[in-house]
PDB file of C-alpha atoms in Angstrom:
ATOM      1  CA  MET Y   1       8.987  23.171   9.697  1.00  0.00           C
ATOM      2  CA  GLU Y   2       5.994  20.999   8.830  1.00  0.00           C
ATOM      3  CA  LEU Y   3       6.662  21.435   5.115  1.00  0.00           C
ATOM      4  CA  LEU Y   4      10.292  20.391   5.581  1.00  0.00           C
ATOM      5  CA  PHE Y   5       9.177  17.286   7.480  1.00  0.00           C
ATOM      6  CA  PHE Y   6       6.686  16.476   4.723  1.00  0.00           C
ATOM      7  CA  TYR Y   7       9.394  16.724   2.060  1.00  0.00           C
ATOM      8  CA  LEU Y   8      11.730  14.550   4.123  1.00  0.00           C
ATOM      9  CA  VAL Y   9       9.089  11.836   4.607  1.00  0.00           C
ATOM     10  CA  ALA Y  10       8.086  12.040   0.939  1.00  0.00           C
ATOM     11  CA  LEU Y  11      11.733  11.668  -0.123  1.00  0.00           C
ATOM     12  CA  VAL Y  12      12.186   8.611   2.094  1.00  0.00           C
ATOM     13  CA  ALA Y  13       8.937   7.126   0.731  1.00  0.00           C
ATOM     14  CA  ILE Y  14      10.041   7.650  -2.872  1.00  0.00           C
ATOM     15  CA  LEU Y  15      13.514   6.217  -2.250  1.00  0.00           C
ATOM     16  CA  SER Y  16      12.157   3.178  -0.435  1.00  0.00           C
ATOM     17  CA  ALA Y  17       9.557   2.618  -3.176  1.00  0.00           C
ATOM     18  CA  PHE Y  18      12.395   2.776  -5.713  1.00  0.00           C
ATOM     19  CA  MET Y  19      14.294   0.197  -3.673  1.00  0.00           C
ATOM     20  CA  VAL Y  20      11.250  -2.104  -3.763  1.00  0.00           C
ATOM     21  CA  VAL Y  21      11.639  -2.267  -7.522  1.00  0.00           C
ATOM     22  CA  LYS Y  22      15.436  -2.149  -7.677  1.00  0.00           C
ATOM     23  CA  CYS Y  23      16.433  -4.759  -5.055  1.00  0.00           C
ATOM     24  CA  LYS Y  24      17.393  -8.126  -6.472  1.00  0.00           C
ATOM     25  CA  ASN Y  25      16.664  -9.992  -3.244  1.00  0.00           C
ATOM     26  CA  PRO Y  26      12.887 -10.300  -2.667  1.00  0.00           C
ATOM     27  CA  VAL Y  27      13.269 -10.104   1.117  1.00  0.00           C
ATOM     28  CA  ASN Y  28      15.137  -6.792   0.865  1.00  0.00           C
ATOM     29  CA  SER Y  29      12.445  -5.585  -1.502  1.00  0.00           C
ATOM     30  CA  ALA Y  30       9.755  -6.520   1.020  1.00  0.00           C
ATOM     31  CA  ILE Y  31      11.603  -4.666   3.800  1.00  0.00           C
ATOM     32  CA  SER Y  32      11.744  -1.582   1.589  1.00  0.00           C
ATOM     33  CA  LEU Y  33       8.003  -1.942   1.060  1.00  0.00           C
ATOM     34  CA  VAL Y  34       7.513  -1.918   4.844  1.00  0.00           C
ATOM     35  CA  MET Y  35       9.452   1.363   4.999  1.00  0.00           C
ATOM     36  CA  THR Y  36       7.202   2.783   2.285  1.00  0.00           C
ATOM     37  CA  PHE Y  37       4.127   1.749   4.286  1.00  0.00           C
ATOM     38  CA  PHE Y  38       5.487   3.449   7.414  1.00  0.00           C
ATOM     39  CA  CYS Y  39       6.129   6.652   5.461  1.00  0.00           C
ATOM     40  CA  LEU Y  40       2.537   6.560   4.198  1.00  0.00           C
ATOM     41  CA  ALA Y  41       1.352   6.135   7.780  1.00  0.00           C
ATOM     42  CA  ILE Y  42       3.316   9.248   8.765  1.00  0.00           C
ATOM     43  CA  LEU Y  43       1.667  11.143   5.923  1.00  0.00           C
ATOM     44  CA  TYR Y  44      -1.748  10.002   7.201  1.00  0.00           C
ATOM     45  CA  VAL Y  45      -0.869  11.378  10.643  1.00  0.00           C
ATOM     46  CA  MET Y  46       0.085  14.675   9.026  1.00  0.00           C
ATOM     47  CA  LEU Y  47      -3.352  14.722   7.353  1.00  0.00           C
ATOM     48  CA  TYR Y  48      -5.033  14.334  10.782  1.00  0.00           C
ATOM     49  CA  ALA Y  49      -6.214  10.803  10.015  1.00  0.00           C
ATOM     50  CA  PRO Y  50      -4.827   8.773  12.931  1.00  0.00           C
ATOM     51  CA  PHE Y  51      -7.136   5.814  12.373  1.00  0.00           C
ATOM     52  CA  MET Y  52      -5.965   5.415   8.786  1.00  0.00           C
ATOM     53  CA  ALA Y  53      -2.350   5.615   9.982  1.00  0.00           C
ATOM     54  CA  ALA Y  54      -2.975   2.869  12.530  1.00  0.00           C
ATOM     55  CA  VAL Y  55      -4.700   0.700   9.928  1.00  0.00           C
ATOM     56  CA  GLN Y  56      -1.809   1.317   7.527  1.00  0.00           C
ATOM     57  CA  VAL Y  57       0.706   0.091  10.085  1.00  0.00           C
ATOM     58  CA  LEU Y  58      -1.324  -2.820  11.453  1.00  0.00           C
ATOM     59  CA  VAL Y  59      -2.814  -4.180   8.246  1.00  0.00           C
ATOM     60  CA  TYR Y  60      -0.300  -3.379   5.538  1.00  0.00           C
ATOM     61  CA  ALA Y  61       3.026  -3.131   7.351  1.00  0.00           C
ATOM     62  CA  GLY Y  62       2.048  -5.945   9.678  1.00  0.00           C
ATOM     63  CA  ALA Y  63      -0.290  -8.578   8.321  1.00  0.00           C
ATOM     64  CA  ILE Y  64       0.079  -8.184   4.559  1.00  0.00           C
ATOM     65  CA  MET Y  65       3.874  -7.996   4.722  1.00  0.00           C
ATOM     66  CA  VAL Y  66       4.021 -11.154   6.842  1.00  0.00           C
ATOM     67  CA  LEU Y  67       1.864 -12.845   4.223  1.00  0.00           C
ATOM     68  CA  ILE Y  68       4.133 -11.617   1.404  1.00  0.00           C
ATOM     69  CA  LEU Y  69       7.278 -12.759   3.236  1.00  0.00           C
ATOM     70  CA  PHE Y  70       5.789 -16.196   3.862  1.00  0.00           C
ATOM     71  CA  VAL Y  71       4.906 -16.531   0.183  1.00  0.00           C
ATOM     72  CA  ILE Y  72       8.438 -15.469  -0.812  1.00  0.00           C
ATOM     73  CA  MET Y  73       9.977 -17.970   1.571  1.00  0.00           C
ATOM     74  CA  LEU Y  74       7.612 -20.784   0.624  1.00  0.00           C
ATOM     75  CA  LEU Y  75       8.096 -20.328  -3.120  1.00  0.00           C
ATOM     76  CA  ASN Y  76      11.895 -20.136  -2.730  1.00  0.00           C
ATOM     77  CA  LEU Y  77      12.569 -18.469  -6.066  1.00  0.00           C
ATOM     78  CA  GLY Y  78      16.172 -19.032  -7.113  1.00  0.00           C
ATOM     79  CA  PRO Y  79      18.470 -16.864  -9.228  1.00  0.00           C
ATOM     80  CA  GLU Y  80      17.444 -18.678 -12.423  1.00  0.00           C
ATOM     81  CA  MET Y  81      13.890 -17.408 -12.009  1.00  0.00           C
ATOM     82  CA  MET Y  82      15.152 -13.854 -11.515  1.00  0.00           C
ATOM     83  CA  GLU Y  83      17.243 -14.010 -14.704  1.00  0.00           C
ATOM     84  CA  ARG Y  84      14.240 -15.194 -16.676  1.00  0.00           C
ATOM     85  CA  PHE Y  85      12.326 -11.954 -16.087  1.00  0.00           C
ATOM     86  CA  GLN Y  86      15.152  -9.408 -16.539  1.00  0.00           C
ATOM     87  CA  HIS Y  87      14.083  -8.481 -20.087  1.00  0.00           C
ATOM     88  CA  GLY Y  88      10.963  -6.693 -18.867  1.00  0.00           C
ATOM     89  CA  VAL Y  89      12.809  -4.197 -16.668  1.00  0.00           C
ATOM     90  CA  VAL Y  90      13.504  -1.669 -19.436  1.00  0.00           C
ATOM     91  CA  GLY Y  91       9.933  -1.820 -20.749  1.00  0.00           C
ATOM     92  CA  GLY Y  92       8.568  -1.462 -17.239  1.00  0.00           C
ATOM     93  CA  ALA Y  93      10.809   1.547 -16.594  1.00  0.00           C
ATOM     94  CA  ILE Y  94       9.588   3.242 -19.785  1.00  0.00           C
ATOM     95  CA  VAL Y  95       5.932   2.622 -18.928  1.00  0.00           C
ATOM     96  CA  ALA Y  96       6.484   3.837 -15.341  1.00  0.00           C
ATOM     97  CA  GLY Y  97       8.145   7.018 -16.653  1.00  0.00           C
ATOM     98  CA  ILE Y  98       5.254   7.735 -19.014  1.00  0.00           C
ATOM     99  CA  VAL Y  99       2.700   7.158 -16.237  1.00  0.00           C
ATOM    100  CA  MET Y 100       4.660   9.432 -13.880  1.00  0.00           C
ATOM    101  CA  ILE Y 101       4.812  12.224 -16.479  1.00  0.00           C
ATOM    102  CA  GLN Y 102       1.066  11.920 -17.047  1.00  0.00           C
ATOM    103  CA  ALA Y 103       0.394  11.991 -13.298  1.00  0.00           C
ATOM    104  CA  VAL Y 104       2.499  15.131 -12.841  1.00  0.00           C
ATOM    105  CA  MET Y 105       0.723  16.819 -15.758  1.00  0.00           C
ATOM    106  CA  PHE Y 106      -2.659  15.794 -14.339  1.00  0.00           C
ATOM    107  CA  VAL Y 107      -1.851  17.191 -10.900  1.00  0.00           C
ATOM    108  CA  ASN Y 108      -0.409  20.452 -12.255  1.00  0.00           C
ATOM    109  CA  ARG Y 109      -3.237  21.145 -14.720  1.00  0.00           C
ATOM    110  CA  GLY Y 110      -6.129  19.645 -12.802  1.00  0.00           C
ATOM    111  CA  GLU Y 111      -8.597  21.287 -10.489  1.00  0.00           C
ATOM    112  CA  MET Y 112     -10.039  20.085  -7.257  1.00  0.00           C
ATOM    113  CA  ALA Y 113     -12.899  17.676  -7.799  1.00  0.00           C
ATOM    114  CA  GLY Y 114     -15.256  19.609  -5.558  1.00  0.00           C
ATOM    115  CA  ILE Y 115     -16.982  16.417  -4.460  1.00  0.00           C
ATOM    116  CA  SER Y 116     -18.300  16.553  -0.957  1.00  0.00           C
ATOM    117  CA  GLY Y 117     -19.647  13.651   1.038  1.00  0.00           C
ATOM    118  CA  ASP Y 118     -22.354  13.397   3.625  1.00  0.00           C
ATOM    119  CA  VAL Y 119     -19.868  13.483   6.531  1.00  0.00           C
ATOM    120  CA  THR Y 120     -18.902  16.943   7.729  1.00  0.00           C
ATOM    121  CA  ARG Y 121     -15.913  18.077   9.775  1.00  0.00           C
ATOM    122  CA  ASP Y 122     -18.145  18.833  12.752  1.00  0.00           C
ATOM    123  CA  GLN Y 123     -19.627  15.344  12.615  1.00  0.00           C
ATOM    124  CA  VAL Y 124     -16.137  13.801  12.594  1.00  0.00           C
ATOM    125  CA  LEU Y 125     -15.108  15.889  15.604  1.00  0.00           C
ATOM    126  CA  GLU Y 126     -18.314  15.037  17.469  1.00  0.00           C
ATOM    127  CA  VAL Y 127     -18.634  11.316  16.723  1.00  0.00           C
ATOM    128  CA  GLY Y 128     -15.049  10.314  15.890  1.00  0.00           C
ATOM    129  CA  HIS Y 129     -13.178   8.745  13.012  1.00  0.00           C
ATOM    130  CA  MET Y 130     -13.493   5.125  14.023  1.00  0.00           C
ATOM    131  CA  GLU Y 131     -17.202   5.141  14.740  1.00  0.00           C
ATOM    132  CA  LEU Y 132     -18.014   6.766  11.393  1.00  0.00           C
ATOM    133  CA  ILE Y 133     -15.760   4.376   9.488  1.00  0.00           C
ATOM    134  CA  GLY Y 134     -17.206   1.391  11.365  1.00  0.00           C
ATOM    135  CA  MET Y 135     -20.778   2.474  10.647  1.00  0.00           C
ATOM    136  CA  LYS Y 136     -20.027   2.821   6.915  1.00  0.00           C
ATOM    137  CA  LEU Y 137     -17.976  -0.380   6.790  1.00  0.00           C
ATOM    138  CA  PHE Y 138     -20.564  -2.628   8.434  1.00  0.00           C
ATOM    139  CA  THR Y 139     -23.659  -1.128   6.787  1.00  0.00           C
ATOM    140  CA  GLU Y 140     -23.050   0.361   3.357  1.00  0.00           C
ATOM    141  CA  PHE Y 141     -19.778  -1.427   2.475  1.00  0.00           C
ATOM    142  CA  MET Y 142     -20.385  -4.833   4.058  1.00  0.00           C
ATOM    143  CA  LEU Y 143     -20.309  -6.796   0.780  1.00  0.00           C
ATOM    144  CA  PRO Y 144     -16.977  -5.359  -0.477  1.00  0.00           C
ATOM    145  CA  PHE Y 145     -15.499  -5.940   3.006  1.00  0.00           C
ATOM    146  CA  GLN Y 146     -16.513  -9.610   2.911  1.00  0.00           C
ATOM    147  CA  ILE Y 147     -15.260 -10.010  -0.676  1.00  0.00           C
ATOM    148  CA  ALA Y 148     -11.852  -8.611   0.318  1.00  0.00           C
ATOM    149  CA  GLY Y 149     -11.658 -11.108   3.177  1.00  0.00           C
ATOM    150  CA  ILE Y 150     -12.525 -14.005   0.871  1.00  0.00           C
ATOM    151  CA  LEU Y 151      -9.917 -12.882  -1.671  1.00  0.00           C
ATOM    152  CA  LEU Y 152      -7.245 -12.806   1.039  1.00  0.00           C
ATOM    153  CA  LEU Y 153      -8.252 -16.304   2.142  1.00  0.00           C
ATOM    154  CA  ILE Y 154      -8.011 -17.539  -1.460  1.00  0.00           C
ATOM    155  CA  ALA Y 155      -4.538 -15.965  -1.764  1.00  0.00           C
ATOM    156  CA  ILE Y 156      -3.327 -17.773   1.357  1.00  0.00           C
ATOM    157  CA  VAL Y 157      -4.707 -21.112   0.168  1.00  0.00           C
ATOM    158  CA  GLY Y 158      -3.157 -20.525  -3.272  1.00  0.00           C
ATOM    159  CA  ALA Y 159       0.241 -19.804  -1.715  1.00  0.00           C
ATOM    160  CA  LEU Y 160       0.052 -23.019   0.291  1.00  0.00           C
ATOM    161  CA  VAL Y 161      -0.917 -25.034  -2.787  1.00  0.00           C
ATOM    162  CA  LEU Y 162       1.964 -23.531  -4.774  1.00  0.00           C
ATOM    163  CA  ALA Y 163       4.427 -24.199  -1.971  1.00  0.00           C
ATOM    164  CA  LYS Y 164       3.421 -27.816  -1.540  1.00  0.00           C
ATOM    165  CA  LYS Y 165       5.873 -30.149  -3.292  1.00  0.00           C
ATOM    166  CA  GLU Y 166       3.515 -33.086  -3.903  1.00  0.00           C
ATOM    167  CA  VAL Y 167      -0.141 -32.682  -4.739  1.00  0.00           C
TER     168      VAL Y 167
END
């Protein structure tokens, strides 16, 4: 039953990801992206990673998608802009097909990496997911965390500058 549910969620994720690329309206594309994010959150729950599922829903399906929708609405791209970039669809489809074939070949012929970290299953059960992630995030990965925050701030300011009519 679990395998059937996995295949169903994976199918919905693939179809919604396809709709992200295929939709002509950017808002419909963004809504399909939200559905893809929710499917990924379900897959995280199936992998016994509830914190990652919650972060997936809160950060990506919530905050990032609101940011993307605001940028889409502020830029107000008309149909003439969409027609300008139609020539790249065939080339993009060919490149995506080649990358997908390579990924399938890599997964089928590859072996497990065998890399193990310093966190064991017993430690996760004893301490908890969130405490371990928080300890790593605010000690070892503090600089990348701050850089990501600054990049998001720059993206918001850039969207506002692009949306402003007069400089």
